[in-house]
Coordinates of C-alpha atoms and ligand atoms in Angstrom, one line a residue:
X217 CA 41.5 4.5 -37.5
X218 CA 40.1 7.4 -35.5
X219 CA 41.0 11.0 -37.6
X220 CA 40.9 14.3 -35.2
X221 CA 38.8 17.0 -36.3
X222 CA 41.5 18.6 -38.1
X223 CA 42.3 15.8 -39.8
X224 CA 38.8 15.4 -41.2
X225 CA 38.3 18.8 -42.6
X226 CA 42.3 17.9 -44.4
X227 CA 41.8 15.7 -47.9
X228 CA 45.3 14.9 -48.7
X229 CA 45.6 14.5 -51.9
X230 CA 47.8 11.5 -52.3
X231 CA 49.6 12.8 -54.9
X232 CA 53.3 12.9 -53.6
X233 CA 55.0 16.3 -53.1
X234 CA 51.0 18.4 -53.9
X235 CA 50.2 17.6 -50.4
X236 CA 53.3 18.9 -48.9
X237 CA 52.9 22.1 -50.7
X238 CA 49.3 22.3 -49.7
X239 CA 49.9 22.3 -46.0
X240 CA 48.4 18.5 -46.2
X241 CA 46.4 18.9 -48.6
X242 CA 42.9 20.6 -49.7
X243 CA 40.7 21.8 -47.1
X244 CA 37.2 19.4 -47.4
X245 CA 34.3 20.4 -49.5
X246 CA 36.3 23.2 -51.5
X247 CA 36.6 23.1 -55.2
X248 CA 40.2 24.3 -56.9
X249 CA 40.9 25.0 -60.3
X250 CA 43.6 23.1 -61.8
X251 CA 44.6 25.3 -64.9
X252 CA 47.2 24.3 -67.4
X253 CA 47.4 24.6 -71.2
X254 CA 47.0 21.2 -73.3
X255 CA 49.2 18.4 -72.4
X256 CA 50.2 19.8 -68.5
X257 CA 49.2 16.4 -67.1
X258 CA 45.4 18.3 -65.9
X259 CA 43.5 15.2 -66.5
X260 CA 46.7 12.8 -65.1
X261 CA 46.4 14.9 -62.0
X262 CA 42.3 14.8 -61.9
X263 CA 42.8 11.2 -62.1
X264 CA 45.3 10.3 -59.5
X265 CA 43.5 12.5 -57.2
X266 CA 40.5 10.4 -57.1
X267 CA 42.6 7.5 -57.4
X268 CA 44.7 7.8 -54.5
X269 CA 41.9 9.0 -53.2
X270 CA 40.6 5.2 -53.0
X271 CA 43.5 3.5 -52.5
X272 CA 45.2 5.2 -49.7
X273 CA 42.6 7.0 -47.9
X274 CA 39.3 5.1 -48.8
X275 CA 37.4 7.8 -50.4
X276 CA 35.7 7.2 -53.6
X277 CA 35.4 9.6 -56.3
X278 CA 33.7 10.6 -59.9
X279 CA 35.3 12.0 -62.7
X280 CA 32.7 13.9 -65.3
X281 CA 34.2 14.7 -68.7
X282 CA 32.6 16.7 -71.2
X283 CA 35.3 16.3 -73.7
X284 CA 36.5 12.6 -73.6
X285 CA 34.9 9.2 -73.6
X286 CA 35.7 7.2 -70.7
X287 CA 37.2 4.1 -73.0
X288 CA 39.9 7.4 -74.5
X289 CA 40.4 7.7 -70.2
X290 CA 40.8 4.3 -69.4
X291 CA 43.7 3.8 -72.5
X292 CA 45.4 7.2 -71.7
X293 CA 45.7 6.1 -68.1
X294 CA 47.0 2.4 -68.5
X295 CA 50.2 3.7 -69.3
X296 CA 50.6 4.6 -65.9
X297 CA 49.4 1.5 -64.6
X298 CA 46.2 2.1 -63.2
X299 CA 43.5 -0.5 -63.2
X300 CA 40.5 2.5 -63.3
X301 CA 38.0 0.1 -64.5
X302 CA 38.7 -2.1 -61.7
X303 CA 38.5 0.8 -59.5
X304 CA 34.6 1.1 -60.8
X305 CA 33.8 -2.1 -60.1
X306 CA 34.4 -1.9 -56.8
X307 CA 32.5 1.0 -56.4
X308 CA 35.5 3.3 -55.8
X309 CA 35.2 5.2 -58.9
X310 CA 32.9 6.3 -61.7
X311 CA 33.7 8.1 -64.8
X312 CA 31.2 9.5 -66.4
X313 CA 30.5 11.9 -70.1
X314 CA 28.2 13.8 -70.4
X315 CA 27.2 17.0 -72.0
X316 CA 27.5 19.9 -69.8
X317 CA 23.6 21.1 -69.6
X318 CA 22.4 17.8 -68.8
X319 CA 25.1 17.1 -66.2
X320 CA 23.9 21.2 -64.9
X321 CA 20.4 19.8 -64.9
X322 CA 21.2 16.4 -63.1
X323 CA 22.8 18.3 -60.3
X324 CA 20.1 20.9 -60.1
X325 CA 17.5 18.1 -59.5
X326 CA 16.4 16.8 -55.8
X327 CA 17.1 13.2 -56.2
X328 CA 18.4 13.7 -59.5
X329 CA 21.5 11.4 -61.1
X330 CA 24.1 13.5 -59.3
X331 CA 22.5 12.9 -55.8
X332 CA 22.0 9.1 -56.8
X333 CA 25.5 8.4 -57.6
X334 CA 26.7 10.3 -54.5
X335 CA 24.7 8.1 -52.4
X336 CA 25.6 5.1 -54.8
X337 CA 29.5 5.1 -53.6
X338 CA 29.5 7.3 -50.5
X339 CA 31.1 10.0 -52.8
X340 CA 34.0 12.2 -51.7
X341 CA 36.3 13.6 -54.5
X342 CA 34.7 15.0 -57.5
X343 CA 36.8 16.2 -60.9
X344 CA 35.0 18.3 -63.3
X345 CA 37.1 17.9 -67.2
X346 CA 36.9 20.7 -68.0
X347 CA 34.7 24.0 -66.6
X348 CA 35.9 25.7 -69.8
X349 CA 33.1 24.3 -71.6
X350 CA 30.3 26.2 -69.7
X351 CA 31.2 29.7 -71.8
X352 CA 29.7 28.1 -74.9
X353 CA 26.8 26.6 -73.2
X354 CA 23.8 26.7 -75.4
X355 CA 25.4 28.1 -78.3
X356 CA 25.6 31.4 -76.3
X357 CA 28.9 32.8 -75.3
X358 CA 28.4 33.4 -72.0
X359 CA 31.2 33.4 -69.2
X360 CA 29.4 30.6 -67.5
X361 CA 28.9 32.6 -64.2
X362 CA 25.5 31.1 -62.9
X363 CA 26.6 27.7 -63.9
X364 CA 29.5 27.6 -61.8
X365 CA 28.5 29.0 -59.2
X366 CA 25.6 26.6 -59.0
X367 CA 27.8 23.7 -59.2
X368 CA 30.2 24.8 -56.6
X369 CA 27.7 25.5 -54.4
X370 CA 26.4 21.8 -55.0
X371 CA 29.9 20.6 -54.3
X372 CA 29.9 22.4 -50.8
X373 CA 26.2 21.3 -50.3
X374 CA 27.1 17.7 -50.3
X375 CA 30.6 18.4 -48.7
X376 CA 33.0 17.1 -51.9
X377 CA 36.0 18.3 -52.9
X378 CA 36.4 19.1 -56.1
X379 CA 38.7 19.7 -58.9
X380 CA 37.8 21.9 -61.6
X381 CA 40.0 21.7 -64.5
X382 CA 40.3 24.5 -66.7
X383 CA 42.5 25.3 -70.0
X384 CA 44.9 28.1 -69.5
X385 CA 45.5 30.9 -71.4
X386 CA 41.9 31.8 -72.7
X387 CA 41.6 34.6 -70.5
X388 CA 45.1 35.2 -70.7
X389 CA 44.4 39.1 -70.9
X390 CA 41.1 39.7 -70.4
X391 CA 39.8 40.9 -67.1
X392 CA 39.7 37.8 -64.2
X393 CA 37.4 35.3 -64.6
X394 CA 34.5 35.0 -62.7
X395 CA 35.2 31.7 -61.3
X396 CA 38.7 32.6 -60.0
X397 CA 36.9 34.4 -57.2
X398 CA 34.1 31.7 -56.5
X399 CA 36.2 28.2 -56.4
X400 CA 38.5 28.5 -52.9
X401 CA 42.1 27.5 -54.9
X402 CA 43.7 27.8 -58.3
X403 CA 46.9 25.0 -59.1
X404 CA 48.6 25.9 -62.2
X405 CA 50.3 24.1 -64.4
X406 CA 53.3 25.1 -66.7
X407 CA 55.3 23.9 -69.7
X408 CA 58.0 25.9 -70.8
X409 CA 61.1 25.9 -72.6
X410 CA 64.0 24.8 -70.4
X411 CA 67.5 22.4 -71.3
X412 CA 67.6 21.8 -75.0
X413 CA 66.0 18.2 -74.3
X414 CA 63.7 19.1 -71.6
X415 CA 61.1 20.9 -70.8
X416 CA 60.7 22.9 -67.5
X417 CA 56.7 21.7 -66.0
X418 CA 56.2 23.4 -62.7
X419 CA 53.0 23.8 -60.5
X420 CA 52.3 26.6 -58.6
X421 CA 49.7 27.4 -56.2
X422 CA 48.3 30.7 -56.5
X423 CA 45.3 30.5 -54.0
X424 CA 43.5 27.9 -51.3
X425 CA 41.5 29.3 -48.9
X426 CA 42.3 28.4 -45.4
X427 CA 45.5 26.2 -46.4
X428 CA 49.0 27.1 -45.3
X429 CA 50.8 27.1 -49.0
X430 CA 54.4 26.3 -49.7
X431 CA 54.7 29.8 -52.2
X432 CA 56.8 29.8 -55.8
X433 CA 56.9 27.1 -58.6
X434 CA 58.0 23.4 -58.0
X435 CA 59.1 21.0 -60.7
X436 CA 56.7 17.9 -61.1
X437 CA 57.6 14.6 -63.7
X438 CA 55.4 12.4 -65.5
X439 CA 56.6 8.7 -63.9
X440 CA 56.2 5.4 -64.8
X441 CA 53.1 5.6 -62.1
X442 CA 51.8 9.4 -62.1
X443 CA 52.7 12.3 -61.4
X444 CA 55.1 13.5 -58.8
X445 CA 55.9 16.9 -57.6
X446 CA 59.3 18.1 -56.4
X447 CA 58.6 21.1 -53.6
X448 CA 61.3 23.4 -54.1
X449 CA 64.2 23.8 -51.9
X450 CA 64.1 20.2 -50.9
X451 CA 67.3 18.3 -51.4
X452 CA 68.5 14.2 -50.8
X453 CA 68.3 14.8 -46.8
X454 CA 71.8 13.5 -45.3
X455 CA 69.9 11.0 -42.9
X456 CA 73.1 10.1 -41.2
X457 CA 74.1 13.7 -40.0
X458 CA 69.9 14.5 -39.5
X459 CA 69.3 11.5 -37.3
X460 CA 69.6 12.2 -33.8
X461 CA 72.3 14.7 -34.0
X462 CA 72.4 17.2 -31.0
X463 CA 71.5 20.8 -31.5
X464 CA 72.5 23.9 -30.4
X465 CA 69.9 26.6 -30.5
X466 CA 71.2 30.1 -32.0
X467 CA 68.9 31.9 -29.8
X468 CA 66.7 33.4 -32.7
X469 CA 63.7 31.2 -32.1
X470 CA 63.1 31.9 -36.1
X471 CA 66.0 30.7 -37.0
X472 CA 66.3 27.8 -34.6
X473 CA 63.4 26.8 -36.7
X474 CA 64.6 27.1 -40.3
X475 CA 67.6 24.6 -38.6
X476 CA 65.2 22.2 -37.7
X477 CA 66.2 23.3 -34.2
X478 CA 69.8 24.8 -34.2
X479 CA 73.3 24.2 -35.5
X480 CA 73.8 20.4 -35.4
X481 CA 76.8 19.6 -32.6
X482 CA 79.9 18.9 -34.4
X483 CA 79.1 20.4 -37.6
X484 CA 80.5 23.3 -39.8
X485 CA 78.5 26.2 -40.8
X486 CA 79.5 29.3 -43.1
X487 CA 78.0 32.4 -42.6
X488 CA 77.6 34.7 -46.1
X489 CA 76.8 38.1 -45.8
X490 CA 77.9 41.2 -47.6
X491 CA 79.2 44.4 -45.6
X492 CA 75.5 46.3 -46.1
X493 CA 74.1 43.0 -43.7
X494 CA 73.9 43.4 -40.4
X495 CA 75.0 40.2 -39.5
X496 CA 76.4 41.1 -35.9
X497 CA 73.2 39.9 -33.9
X498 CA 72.9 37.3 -35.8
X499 CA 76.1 35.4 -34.9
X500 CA 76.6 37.5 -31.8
X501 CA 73.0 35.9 -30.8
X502 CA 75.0 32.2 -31.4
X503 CA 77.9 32.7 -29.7
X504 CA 75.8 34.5 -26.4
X505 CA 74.0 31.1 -26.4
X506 CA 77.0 28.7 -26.1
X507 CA 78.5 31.0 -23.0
X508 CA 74.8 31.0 -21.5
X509 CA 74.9 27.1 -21.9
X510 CA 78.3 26.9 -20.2
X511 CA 79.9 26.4 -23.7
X512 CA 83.7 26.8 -24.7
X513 CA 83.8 29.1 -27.5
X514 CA 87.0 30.2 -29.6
X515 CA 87.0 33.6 -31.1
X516 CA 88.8 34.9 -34.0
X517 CA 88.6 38.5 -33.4
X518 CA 88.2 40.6 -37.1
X519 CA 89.9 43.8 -37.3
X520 CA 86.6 46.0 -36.2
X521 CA 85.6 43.4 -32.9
X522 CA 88.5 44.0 -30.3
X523 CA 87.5 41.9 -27.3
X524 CA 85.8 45.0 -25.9
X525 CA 83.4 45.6 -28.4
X526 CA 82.6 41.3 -28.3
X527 CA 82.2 41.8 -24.3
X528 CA 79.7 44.7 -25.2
X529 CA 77.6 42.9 -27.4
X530 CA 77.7 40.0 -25.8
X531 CA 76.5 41.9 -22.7
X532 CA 73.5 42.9 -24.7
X533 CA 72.8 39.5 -25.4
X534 CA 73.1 38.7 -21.6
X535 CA 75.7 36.9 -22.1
X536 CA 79.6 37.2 -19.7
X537 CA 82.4 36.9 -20.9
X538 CA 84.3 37.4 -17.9
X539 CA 82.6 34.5 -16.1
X540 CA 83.4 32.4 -19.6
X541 CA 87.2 33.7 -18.8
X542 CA 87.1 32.6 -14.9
X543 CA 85.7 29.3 -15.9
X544 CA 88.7 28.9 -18.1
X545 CA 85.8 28.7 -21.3
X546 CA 87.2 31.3 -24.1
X547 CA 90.1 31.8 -26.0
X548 CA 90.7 35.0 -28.8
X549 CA 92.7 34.7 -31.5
X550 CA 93.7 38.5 -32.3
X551 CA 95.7 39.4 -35.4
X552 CA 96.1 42.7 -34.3
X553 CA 97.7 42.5 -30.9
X554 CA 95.0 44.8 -29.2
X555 CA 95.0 45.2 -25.5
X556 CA 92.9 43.7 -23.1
X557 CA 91.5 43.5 -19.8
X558 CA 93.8 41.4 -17.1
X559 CA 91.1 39.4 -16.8
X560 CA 91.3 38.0 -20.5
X561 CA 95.3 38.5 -20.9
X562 CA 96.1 34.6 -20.0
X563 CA 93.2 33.9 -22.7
X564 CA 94.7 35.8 -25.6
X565 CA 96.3 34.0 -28.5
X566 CA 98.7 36.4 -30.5
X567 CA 98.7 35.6 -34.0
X568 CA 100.7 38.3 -35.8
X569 CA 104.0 38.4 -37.3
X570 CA 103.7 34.7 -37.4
X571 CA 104.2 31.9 -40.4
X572 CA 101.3 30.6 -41.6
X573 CA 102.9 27.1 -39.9
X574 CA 103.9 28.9 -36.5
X575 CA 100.1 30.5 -36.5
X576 CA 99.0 26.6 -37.0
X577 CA 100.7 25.7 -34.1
X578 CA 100.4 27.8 -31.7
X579 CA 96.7 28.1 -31.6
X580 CA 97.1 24.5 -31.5
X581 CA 99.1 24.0 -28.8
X582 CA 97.1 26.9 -26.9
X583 CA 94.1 25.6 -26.7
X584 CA 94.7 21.6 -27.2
X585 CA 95.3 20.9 -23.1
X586 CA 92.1 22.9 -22.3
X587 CA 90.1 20.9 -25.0
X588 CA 91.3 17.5 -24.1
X589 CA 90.6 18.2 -20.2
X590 CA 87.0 20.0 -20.6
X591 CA 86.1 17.6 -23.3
X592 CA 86.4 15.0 -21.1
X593 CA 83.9 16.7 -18.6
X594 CA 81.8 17.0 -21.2
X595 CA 81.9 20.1 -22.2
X596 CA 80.6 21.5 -26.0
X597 CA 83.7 23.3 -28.1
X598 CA 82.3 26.5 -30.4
X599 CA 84.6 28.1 -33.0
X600 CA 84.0 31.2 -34.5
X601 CA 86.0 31.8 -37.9
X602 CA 86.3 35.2 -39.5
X603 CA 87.6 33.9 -42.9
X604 CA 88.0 37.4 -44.4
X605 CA 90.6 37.9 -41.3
X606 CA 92.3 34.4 -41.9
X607 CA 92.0 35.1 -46.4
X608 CA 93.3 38.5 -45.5
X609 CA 96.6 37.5 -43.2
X610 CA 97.2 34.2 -44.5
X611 CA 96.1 34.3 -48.0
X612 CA 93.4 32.3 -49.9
X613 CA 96.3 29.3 -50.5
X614 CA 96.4 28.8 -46.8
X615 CA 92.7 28.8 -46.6
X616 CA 91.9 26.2 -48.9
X617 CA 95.0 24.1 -47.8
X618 CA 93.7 23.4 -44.8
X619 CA 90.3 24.5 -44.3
X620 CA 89.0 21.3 -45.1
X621 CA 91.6 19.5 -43.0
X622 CA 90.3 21.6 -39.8
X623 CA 87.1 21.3 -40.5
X624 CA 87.3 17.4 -40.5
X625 CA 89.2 17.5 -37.2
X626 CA 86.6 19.7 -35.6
X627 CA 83.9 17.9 -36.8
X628 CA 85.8 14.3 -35.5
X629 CA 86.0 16.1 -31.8
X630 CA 82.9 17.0 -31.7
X631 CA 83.5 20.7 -32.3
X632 CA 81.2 23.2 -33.5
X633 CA 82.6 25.7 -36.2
X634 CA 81.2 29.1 -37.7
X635 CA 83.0 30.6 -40.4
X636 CA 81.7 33.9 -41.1
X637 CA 82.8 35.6 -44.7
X638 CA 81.7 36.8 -47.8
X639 CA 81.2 34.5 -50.7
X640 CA 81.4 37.9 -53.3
X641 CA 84.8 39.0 -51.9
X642 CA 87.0 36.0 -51.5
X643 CA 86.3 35.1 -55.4
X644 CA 83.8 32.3 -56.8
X645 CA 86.3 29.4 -56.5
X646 CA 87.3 29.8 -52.7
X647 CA 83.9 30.0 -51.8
X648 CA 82.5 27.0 -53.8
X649 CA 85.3 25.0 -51.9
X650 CA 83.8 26.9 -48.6
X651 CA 80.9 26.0 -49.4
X652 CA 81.6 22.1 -50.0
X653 CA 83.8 21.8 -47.4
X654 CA 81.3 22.8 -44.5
X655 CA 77.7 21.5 -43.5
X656 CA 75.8 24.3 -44.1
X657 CA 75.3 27.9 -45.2
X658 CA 73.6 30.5 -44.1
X659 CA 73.4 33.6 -46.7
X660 CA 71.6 37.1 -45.6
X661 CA 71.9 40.2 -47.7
X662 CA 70.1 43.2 -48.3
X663 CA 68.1 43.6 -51.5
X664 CA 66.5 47.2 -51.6
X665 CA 65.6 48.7 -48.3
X666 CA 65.3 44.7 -47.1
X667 CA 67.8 42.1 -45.7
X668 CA 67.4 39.0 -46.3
X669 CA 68.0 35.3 -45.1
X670 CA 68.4 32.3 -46.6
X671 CA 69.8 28.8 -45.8
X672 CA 71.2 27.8 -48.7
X673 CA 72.7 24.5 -47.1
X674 CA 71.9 22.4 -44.1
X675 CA 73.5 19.0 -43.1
X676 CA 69.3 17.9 -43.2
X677 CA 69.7 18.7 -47.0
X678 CA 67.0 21.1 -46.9
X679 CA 67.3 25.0 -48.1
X680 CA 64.6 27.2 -46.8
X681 CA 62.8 30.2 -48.7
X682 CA 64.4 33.5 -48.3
X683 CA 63.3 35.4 -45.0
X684 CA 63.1 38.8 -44.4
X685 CA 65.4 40.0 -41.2
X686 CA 63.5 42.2 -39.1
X687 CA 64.7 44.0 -36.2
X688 CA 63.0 44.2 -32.8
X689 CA 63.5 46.0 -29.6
X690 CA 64.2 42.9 -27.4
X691 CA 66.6 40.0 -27.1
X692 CA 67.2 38.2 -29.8
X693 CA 67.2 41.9 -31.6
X694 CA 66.3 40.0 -34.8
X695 CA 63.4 38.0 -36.3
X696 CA 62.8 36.2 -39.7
X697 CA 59.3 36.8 -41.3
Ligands
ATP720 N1 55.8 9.4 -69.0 C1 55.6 10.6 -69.5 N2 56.7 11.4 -69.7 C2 56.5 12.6 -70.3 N3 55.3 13.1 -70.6 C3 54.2 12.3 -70.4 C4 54.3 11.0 -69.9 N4 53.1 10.5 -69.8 C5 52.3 11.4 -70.3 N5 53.0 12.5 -70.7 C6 52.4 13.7 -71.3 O1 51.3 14.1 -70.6 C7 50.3 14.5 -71.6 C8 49.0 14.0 -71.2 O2 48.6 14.6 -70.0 P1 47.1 14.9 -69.8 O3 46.2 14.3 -70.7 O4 46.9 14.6 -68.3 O5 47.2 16.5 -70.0 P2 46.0 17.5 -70.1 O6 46.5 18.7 -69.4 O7 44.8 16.9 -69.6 O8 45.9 17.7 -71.6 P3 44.6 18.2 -72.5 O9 44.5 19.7 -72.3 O10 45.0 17.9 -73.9 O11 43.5 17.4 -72.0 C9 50.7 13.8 -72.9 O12 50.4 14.7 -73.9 C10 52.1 13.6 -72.7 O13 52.8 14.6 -73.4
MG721 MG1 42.9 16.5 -70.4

């Protein structure tokens, strides 16, 4: 198969969940430590690298130990159900032991053993076990400076990527090493106490030149056939609500992009923020979409956003609500019996001084007609929820009552729904129902003189990293970094 140029210069590792935190994996012809104290899985990892290496992507590879004989290798590694030996017969693989100066002098040779066995296989992947060795070279304790730099440089010479496995925790406290600033990526791995059974093994990635890195520590497991790494943040993706599902963009480019392209149509979004939040353009920014797309959209007005102040921001956003009113596309619930504009009196829906079963019905027999008749012409229904109003006027009973009952009728019409609230004041156990009952959430919050975003729930089953909410001077008014 033809590979682009990108693709060239990419050698995924093969090693599920590494490459996906790599960007695709490591950039060709540079040489990463792979650090971990004894027992990490350093030389499993080595291994299945050169490995995978030859089965999925036809690259061969060499594995030079200082520190184990190859039969040790080959036992270690049947466990796991890899044939290596097999492997060297057909010229995929060699693994080789040797002492470190002789391997230094090899390489250093024109023509040498190194070059010969490069040429030998068409070598690609190269794993050094372990570059720890080179401090004690000669008797002397050295750091091993000219000697990796000499091998590194051999490694770029003839254009292989390379693994350099190191033991972690000998320079723990000393100045850097030497060699963290010559090889282009350091993976660590950790062990550390975690459940009383378990331990907690993460990799991080704390440096790869010219890769895109997925930041922070992910959990890997030793399986019955490697090594597999869990990225972070990834959860069981609900495949039925992912596939194909229409989605509505939220006008924050940003964000769009954390929701794999918007709210999906028909689902059920909570919105967490705490008071310090600016959360206004944020869901101001949705709601200014759906009128600009010729959306009908339901407000529930809070007790600060009269329908003035919404027509305000919503003018900033570009969006009209008058025309949404003409074109019979927007209804208010209002608590508070505010007045408003002629132009939005036949839209109003009172709901004070009413039962929690007359409020029920008469926003449903308000806005039912108009949803049957536009629905039909194909028109997209928004709801926007303020669940502190509803928790504070109908109590947290009513709330969890029906909540999930309206949520499952919106979601069988079609209906999108935003509930905005905050998870810290309507208690722990009203907002894990929330939070179960909808499709996703969508947290921001300020931490220090920063707000933050985070989706901490999305019907694609995926959580993204926490953003930082930045302000600008244009439309959408906010960005995530
Ligand atoms: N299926 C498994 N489940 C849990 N742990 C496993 C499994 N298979 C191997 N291990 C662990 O992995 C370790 C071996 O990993 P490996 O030899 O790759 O580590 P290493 O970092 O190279 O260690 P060293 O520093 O001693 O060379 C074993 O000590 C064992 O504890
Ligand atoms: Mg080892």
């Amino acid at each position: 198969m033809q590979k682009t140029g990108l693709e060239q210069n990419i050698v995924h590792t093969g090693v599920t969940g590494l490459d996906e935190l790599l960007g695709g994996g490591l950039p060709r012809g540079t040489t990463t430590i792979l650090e971990g104290n004894p027992g990490t899985g350093k030389t499993t990892l080595g291994i299945q690298f050169l490995l995978e290496g030859a089965r999925q992507y036809g690259e061969s590879g060499i594995y030079i130990t200082f520190e184990e004989l190859p039969e040790q290798i080959y036992r270690d590694m049947s466990g796991f159900g890899w044939d290596l030996k097999e492997l060297e017969r057909q010229n995929k693989l060699r693994i080789i032991c040797l002492e470190p100066d002789v391997l230094l002098d090899q390489m250093m040779r024109t023509d040498g053993l190194f070059e010969q066995l490069i040429r030998e296989i068409d070598c690609k992947r190269v794993v050094i076990d372990s570059i720890s060795l080179f401090r004690t070279l000669g008797g002397m304790q050295t750091d091993g400076r000219e000697q990796i730099y000499s091998i590194r440089n051999i490694m770029r010479k003839f254009e292989l990527t390379a693994l350099f496995l190191r033991e972690y925790g000998e320079w723990e406290g000393r100045s850097t090493p030497f060699e963290n600033y010559v090889c282009d990526g350091i993976i660590r791995l950790s062990l550390r106490e975690h459940l009383e059974k378990f331990r907690k093994r993460t990799v991080e990635i704390l440096k790869m030149r010219g890769a895109h890195i997925v930041e922070g520590e992910h959990h890997y497991r030793f399986l019955s056939d490697g090594i597999c790494i869990l990225p972070a943040l990834s959860m069981v993706e609900d495949k039925i609500l992912n596939d194909g599902v229409e989605r509505l963009s939220t006008g924050i480019p940003s964000l769009d992009d954390l929701l794999q392209g918007g709210l999906s149509k028909g689902s059920a979004f909570m919105v967490d923020s705490n008071s310090k939040a600016n959360y206004k353009y944020l869901v101001t920014s949705m709601y200014a979409e759906r009128l600009k797309q010729g959306d009908c959209v339901i407000f529930m007005l809070s007790g600060l956003t009269s329908v003035d102040v919404l027509e305000q921001t919503l003018t900033l956003f570009g969006a009209s609500l008058e025309e949404a009113a003409r074109e019979e596309r927007v209804f208010f619930i209002d608590h508070y019996r505010r007045p408003v504009k002629p132009e939005f009196e036949k839209w109003m829906i009172y709901a004070d001084r009413l039962s929690n079963e007359e409020y029920q019905k008469k926003v449903y027999e308000s806005i039912y007609p108009y949803f049957r008749e536009s629905s039909l012409k194909g028109r997209r229904w928004f709801i926007h929820y303020d669940l502190n109003t509803i928790i504070s006027e109908h109590g947290r009973e009513f709330v969890k009552r029906h909540f999930a009952d309206e949520m499952a009728r919106c979601r069988a019409n079609g209906v999108t729904v935003l509930c905005q609230c905050n998870f810290t004041e309507i208690g722990l156990e009203t907002a894990s129902f929330l939070e179960r009952a909808s499709n996703g959430v969508i947290r921001t919050w300020v931490d220090g003189s920063y707000q933050y975003l985070q989706i901490t729930k999305s019907p694609g089953g995926r959580m993204s990293a926490p953003h930082i909410v930045d302000n600008i001077r244009d439309r959408p008014y906010v960005r995530l970094i």
